Coordinates of C-alpha atoms in Angstrom, one line a residue:
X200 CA 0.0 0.0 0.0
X201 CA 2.8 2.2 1.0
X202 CA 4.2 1.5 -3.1
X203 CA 0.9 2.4 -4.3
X204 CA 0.5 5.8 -2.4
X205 CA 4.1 6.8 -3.1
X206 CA 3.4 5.9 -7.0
X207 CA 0.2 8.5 -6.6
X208 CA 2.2 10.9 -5.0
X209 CA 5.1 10.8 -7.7
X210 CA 2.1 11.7 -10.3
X211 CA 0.8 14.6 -7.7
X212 CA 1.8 18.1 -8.8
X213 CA 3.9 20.0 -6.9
X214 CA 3.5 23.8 -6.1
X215 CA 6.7 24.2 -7.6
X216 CA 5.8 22.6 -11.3
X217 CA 2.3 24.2 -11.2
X218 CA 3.8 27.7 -10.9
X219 CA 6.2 27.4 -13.1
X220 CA 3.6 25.6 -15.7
X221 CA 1.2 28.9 -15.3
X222 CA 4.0 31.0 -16.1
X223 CA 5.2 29.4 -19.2
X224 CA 1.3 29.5 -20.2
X225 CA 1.3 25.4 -20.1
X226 CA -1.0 22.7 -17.6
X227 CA 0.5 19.7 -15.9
X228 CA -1.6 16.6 -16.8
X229 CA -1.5 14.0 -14.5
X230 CA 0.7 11.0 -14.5
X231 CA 4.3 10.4 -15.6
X232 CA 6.0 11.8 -17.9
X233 CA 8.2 9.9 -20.2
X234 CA 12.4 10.4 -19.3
X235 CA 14.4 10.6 -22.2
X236 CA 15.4 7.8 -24.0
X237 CA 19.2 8.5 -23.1
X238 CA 18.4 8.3 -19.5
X239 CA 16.2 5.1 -20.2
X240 CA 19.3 3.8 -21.8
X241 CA 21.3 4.5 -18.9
X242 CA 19.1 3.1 -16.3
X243 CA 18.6 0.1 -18.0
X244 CA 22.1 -0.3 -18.5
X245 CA 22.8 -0.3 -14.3
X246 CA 22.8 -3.5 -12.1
X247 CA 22.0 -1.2 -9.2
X248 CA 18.7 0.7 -10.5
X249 CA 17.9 -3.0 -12.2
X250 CA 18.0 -4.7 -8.6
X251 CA 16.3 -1.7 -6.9
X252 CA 13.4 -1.5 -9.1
X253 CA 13.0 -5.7 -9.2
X254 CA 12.5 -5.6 -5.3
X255 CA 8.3 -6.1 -6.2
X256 CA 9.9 -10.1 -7.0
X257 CA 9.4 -10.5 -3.0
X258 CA 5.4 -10.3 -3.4
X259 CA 5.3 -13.4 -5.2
X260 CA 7.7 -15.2 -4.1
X261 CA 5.8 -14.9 -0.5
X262 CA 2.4 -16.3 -2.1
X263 CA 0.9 -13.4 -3.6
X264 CA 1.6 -13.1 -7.2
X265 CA -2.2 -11.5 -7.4
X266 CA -0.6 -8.4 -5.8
X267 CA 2.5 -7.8 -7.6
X268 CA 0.3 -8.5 -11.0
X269 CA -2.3 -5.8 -9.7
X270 CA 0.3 -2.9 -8.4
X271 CA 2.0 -3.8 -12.3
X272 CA -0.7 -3.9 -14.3
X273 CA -2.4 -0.5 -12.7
X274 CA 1.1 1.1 -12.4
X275 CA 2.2 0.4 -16.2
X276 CA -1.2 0.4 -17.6
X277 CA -0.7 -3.0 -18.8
X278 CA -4.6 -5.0 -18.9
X279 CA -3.3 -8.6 -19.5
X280 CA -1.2 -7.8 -16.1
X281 CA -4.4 -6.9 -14.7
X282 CA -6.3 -9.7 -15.7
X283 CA -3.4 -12.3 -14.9
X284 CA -3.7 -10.8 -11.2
X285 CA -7.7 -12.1 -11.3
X286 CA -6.8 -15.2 -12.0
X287 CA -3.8 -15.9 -9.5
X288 CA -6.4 -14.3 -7.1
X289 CA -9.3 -17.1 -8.1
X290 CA -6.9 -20.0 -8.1
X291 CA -5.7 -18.7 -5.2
X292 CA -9.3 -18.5 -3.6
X293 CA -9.7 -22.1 -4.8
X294 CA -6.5 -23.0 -2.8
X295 CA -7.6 -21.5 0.1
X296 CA -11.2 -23.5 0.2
X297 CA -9.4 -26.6 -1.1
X298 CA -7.7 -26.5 2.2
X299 CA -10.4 -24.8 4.2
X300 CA -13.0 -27.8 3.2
X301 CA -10.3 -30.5 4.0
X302 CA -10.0 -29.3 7.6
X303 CA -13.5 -29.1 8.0
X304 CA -15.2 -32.1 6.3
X305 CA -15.3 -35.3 8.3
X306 CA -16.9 -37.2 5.5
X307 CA -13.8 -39.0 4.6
X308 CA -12.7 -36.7 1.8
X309 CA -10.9 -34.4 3.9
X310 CA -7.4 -36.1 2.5
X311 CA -8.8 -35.1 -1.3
X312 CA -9.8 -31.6 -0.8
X313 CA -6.2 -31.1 1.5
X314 CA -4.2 -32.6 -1.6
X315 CA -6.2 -30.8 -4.2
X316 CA -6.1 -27.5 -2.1
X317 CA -2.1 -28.2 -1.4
X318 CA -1.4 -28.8 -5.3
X319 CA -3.4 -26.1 -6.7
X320 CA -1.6 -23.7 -4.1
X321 CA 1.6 -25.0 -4.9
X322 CA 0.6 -24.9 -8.8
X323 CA -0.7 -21.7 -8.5
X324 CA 2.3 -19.7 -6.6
X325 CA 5.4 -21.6 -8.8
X326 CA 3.6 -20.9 -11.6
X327 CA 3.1 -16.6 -10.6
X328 CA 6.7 -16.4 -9.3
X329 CA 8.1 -17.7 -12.9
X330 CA 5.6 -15.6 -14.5
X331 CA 7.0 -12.9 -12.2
X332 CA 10.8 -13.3 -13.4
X333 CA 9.9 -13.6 -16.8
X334 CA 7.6 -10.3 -16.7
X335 CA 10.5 -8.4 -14.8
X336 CA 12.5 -7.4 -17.7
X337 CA 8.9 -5.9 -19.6
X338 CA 8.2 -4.4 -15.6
X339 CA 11.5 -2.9 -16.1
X340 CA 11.3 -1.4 -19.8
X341 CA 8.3 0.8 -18.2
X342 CA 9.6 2.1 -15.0
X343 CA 13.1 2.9 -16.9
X344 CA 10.7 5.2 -19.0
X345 CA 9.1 7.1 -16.0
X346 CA 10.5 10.4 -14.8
X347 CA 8.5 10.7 -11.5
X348 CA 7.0 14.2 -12.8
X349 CA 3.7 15.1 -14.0
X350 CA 4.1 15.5 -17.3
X351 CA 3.9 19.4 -19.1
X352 CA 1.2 19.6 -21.5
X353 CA 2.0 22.1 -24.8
X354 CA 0.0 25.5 -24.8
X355 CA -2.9 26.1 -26.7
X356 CA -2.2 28.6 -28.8
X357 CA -0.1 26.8 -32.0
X358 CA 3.7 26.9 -31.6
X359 CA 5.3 29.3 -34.5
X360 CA 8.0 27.6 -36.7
X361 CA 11.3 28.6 -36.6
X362 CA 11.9 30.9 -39.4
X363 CA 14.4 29.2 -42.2
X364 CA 17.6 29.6 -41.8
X365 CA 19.5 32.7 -44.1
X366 CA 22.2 30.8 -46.3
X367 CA 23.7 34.1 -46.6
X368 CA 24.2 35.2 -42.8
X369 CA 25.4 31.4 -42.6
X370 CA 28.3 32.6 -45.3
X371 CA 28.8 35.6 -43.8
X372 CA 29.6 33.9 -40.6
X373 CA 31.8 31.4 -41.8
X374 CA 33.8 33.8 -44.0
X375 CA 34.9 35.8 -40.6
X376 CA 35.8 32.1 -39.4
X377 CA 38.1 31.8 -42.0
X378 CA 39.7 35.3 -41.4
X379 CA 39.7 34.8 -37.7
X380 CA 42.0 31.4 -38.4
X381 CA 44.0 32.9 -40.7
X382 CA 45.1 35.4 -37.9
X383 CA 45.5 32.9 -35.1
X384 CA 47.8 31.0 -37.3
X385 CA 49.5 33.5 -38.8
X386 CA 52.8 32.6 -37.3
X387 CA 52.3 29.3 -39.1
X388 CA 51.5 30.7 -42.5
X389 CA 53.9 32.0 -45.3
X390 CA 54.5 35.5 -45.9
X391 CA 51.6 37.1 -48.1
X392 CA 49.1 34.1 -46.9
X393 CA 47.4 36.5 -44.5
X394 CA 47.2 39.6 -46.3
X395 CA 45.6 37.8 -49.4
X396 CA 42.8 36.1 -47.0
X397 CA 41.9 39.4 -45.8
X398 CA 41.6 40.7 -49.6
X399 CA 39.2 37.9 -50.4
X400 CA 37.5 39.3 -47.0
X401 CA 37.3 42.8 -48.4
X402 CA 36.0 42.1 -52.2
X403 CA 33.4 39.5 -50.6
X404 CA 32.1 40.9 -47.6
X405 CA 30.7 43.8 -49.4
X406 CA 29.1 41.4 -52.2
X407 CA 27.5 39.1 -49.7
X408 CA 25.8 42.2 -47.7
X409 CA 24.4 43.5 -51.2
X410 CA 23.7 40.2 -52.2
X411 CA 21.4 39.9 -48.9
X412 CA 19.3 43.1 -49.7
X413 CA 18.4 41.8 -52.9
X414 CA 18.2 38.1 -52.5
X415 CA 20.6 35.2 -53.8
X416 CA 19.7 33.8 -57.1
X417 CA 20.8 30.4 -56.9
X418 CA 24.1 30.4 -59.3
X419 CA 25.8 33.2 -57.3
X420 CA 24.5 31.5 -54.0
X421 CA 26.5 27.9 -55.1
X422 CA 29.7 30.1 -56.1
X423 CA 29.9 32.0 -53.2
X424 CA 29.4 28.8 -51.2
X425 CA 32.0 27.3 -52.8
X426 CA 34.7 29.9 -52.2
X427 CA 33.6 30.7 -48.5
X428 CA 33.0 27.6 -47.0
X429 CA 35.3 24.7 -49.5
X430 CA 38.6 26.5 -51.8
X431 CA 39.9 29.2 -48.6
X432 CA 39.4 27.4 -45.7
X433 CA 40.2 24.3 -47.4
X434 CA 43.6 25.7 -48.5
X435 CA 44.5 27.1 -45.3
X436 CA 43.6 23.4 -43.7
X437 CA 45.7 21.9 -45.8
X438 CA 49.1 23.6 -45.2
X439 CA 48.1 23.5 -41.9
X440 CA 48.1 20.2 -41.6
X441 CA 51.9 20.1 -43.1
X442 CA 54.8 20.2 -40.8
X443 CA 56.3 23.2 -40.9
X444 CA 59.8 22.4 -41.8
X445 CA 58.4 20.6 -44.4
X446 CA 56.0 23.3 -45.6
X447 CA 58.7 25.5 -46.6
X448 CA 61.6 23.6 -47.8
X449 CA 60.3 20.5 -49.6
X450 CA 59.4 20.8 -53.1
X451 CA 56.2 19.5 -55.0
X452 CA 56.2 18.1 -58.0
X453 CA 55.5 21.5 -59.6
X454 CA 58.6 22.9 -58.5
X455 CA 57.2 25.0 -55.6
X456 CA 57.3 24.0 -52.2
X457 CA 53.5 24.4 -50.1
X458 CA 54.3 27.5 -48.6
X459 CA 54.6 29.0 -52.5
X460 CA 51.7 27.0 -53.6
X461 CA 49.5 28.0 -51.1
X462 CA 50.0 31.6 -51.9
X463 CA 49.4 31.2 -55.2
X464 CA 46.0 29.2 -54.5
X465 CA 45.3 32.3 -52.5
X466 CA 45.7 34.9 -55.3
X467 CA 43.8 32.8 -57.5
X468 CA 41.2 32.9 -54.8
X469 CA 41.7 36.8 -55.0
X470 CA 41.5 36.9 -59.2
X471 CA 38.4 34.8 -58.5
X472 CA 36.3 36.6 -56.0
X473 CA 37.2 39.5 -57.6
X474 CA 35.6 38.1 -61.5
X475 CA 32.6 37.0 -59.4
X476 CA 31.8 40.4 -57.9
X477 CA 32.0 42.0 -61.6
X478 CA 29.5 39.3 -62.5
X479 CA 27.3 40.0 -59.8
X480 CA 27.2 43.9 -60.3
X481 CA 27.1 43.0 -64.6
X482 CA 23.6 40.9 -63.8
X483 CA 22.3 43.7 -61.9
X484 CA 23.1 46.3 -64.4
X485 CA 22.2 43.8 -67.3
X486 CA 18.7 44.1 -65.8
X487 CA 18.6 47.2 -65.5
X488 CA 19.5 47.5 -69.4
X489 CA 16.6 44.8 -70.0
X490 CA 13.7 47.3 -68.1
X491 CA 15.3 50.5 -69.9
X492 CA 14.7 48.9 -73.2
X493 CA 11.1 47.7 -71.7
X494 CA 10.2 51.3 -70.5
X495 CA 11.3 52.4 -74.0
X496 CA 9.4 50.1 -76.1
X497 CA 6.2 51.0 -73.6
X498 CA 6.4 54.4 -73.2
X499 CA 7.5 55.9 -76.6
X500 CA 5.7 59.2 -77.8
X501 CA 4.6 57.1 -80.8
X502 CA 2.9 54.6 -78.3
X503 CA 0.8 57.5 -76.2
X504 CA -0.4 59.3 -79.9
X505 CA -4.3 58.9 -79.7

């Protein structure tokens, strides 16, 4: 009984949850809410919670498998725990009068009902305590999953969706990153590395702010991408990841060593981000040329004669 009232006080709110549920604008609904399935994981995964929470064993084991079927069945919400509880209890019952009618009757059956009372006792209590064990592990599964707090219902209202992320903020961002690695290893990189990051900073920071205001067709979206966030921090990563000895002194294939190729990736990086900002301002003025000629063709005096 003492379970069963401490299981009902686990699903009671507490001042403390209610106030806090009023002021996010949400109700507590009773019973328990589910843990989260890393902490499910976890308790499952201990031999100390597992042998804590298995202690209910005891109630069959002493004769009463009825009881530990009932406080499972009503606890987890299980019906075919319930139900397996009424029968232990009726063959049970039958036990008891088995034996109840054997010490009583002096008809010269009294032996039969004693042997038929012993046997379906003994039947009925080996049979709930393996049922017990084997429904542990289930048992188990469900209290791993309770938290021991009332669970938080959402508001009413309807939640509003995040808004979509701005691919354009999200280049902005990660073209400071690159900058802001390119000056914490600067030590590290050749002469000239740094300085030409910075350039590519100065052409594209401007072009990704105007290309914001106006909106990122998809084209110029997929180059700028490419620069920002795969060929300049790529290249830095790269040398990086070189020894430094060997960085400057050992020579590639091409004839240069890493240090000298990387700062000629770089001012190819420059060239480029420089040919993509004239493209970008060339499509803006290209449609502007395409609505002149419009506004021409529309509004010439010869169109307005009556």
């Amino acid at each position: 009984m003492s379970s069963v009232a401490s299981s009902r006080a686990d699903q009671r709110p507490s001042r403390a949850l209610r106030r806090a549920a009023a002021a996010e604008g949400r109700v507590v609904r009773r019973g328990p809410a589910q843990a989260p399935p890393e902490l499910v994981s976890r308790r499952l995964r201990s031999r100390t919670w597992r042998a804590a929470n298995s202690w209910w064993l005891a109630i069959p084991a002493l004769g009463l498998p009825w009881l530990a079927f009932l406080y499972m069945g009503l606890r987890g919400r299980r019906p075919q725990w319930v139900l397996a509880a009424l029968g232990y209890l009726v063959a049970m019952g039958g036990a008891a009068t088995g034996l109840g009618l054997g010490l009583g009757l002096a008809t010269g059956h009294e032996l039969l009902f004693l042997v038929l009372g012993s046997l379906l006792g003994a039947g009925t209590w080996g049979l709930g305590l393996v049922h017990s064990i084997m429904a542990n592990s289930t048992w188990l599964r469900i209290k791993a999953a309770f938290t021991g707090e009332p669970a938080l219902e959402a508001p009413t209202t309807p939640a509003v969706p995040p808004a979509p992320a701005d691919p354009v903020s999200g280049l902005q961002e990660a073209l400071r990153e690159v900058v802001r690695t390119a000056n914490r290893h600067g030590g590290r990189l050749p002469d000239g590395a740094v300085p030409a990051v910075r350039e590519v900073e100065d052409v594209l920071r401007p072009l990704l702010a105007h290309v914001a205001r106006r909106g990122a067709e998809v084209e110029e979206l997929h180059n700028l991408e490419a620069i920002v966030t795969e060929y300049l921090p790529g290249a830095l990563e790269h040398y990086l990841d070189l020894p430094p000895d060997y960085a400057e002194t050992h020579r590639l294939p091409s004839g240069l060593t890493p240090a000298e190729e990387l700062v000629n990736q770089l001012r190819l990086l420059v060239d480029g981000s420089r040919d993509l900002q004239r493209a970008v301002h060339d499509h803006d003025a290209q449609k502007l040329s395409v609505q002149g000629r419009f506004l021409d063709a529309k509004f010439r005096r010869s169109d307005l004669d009556l």
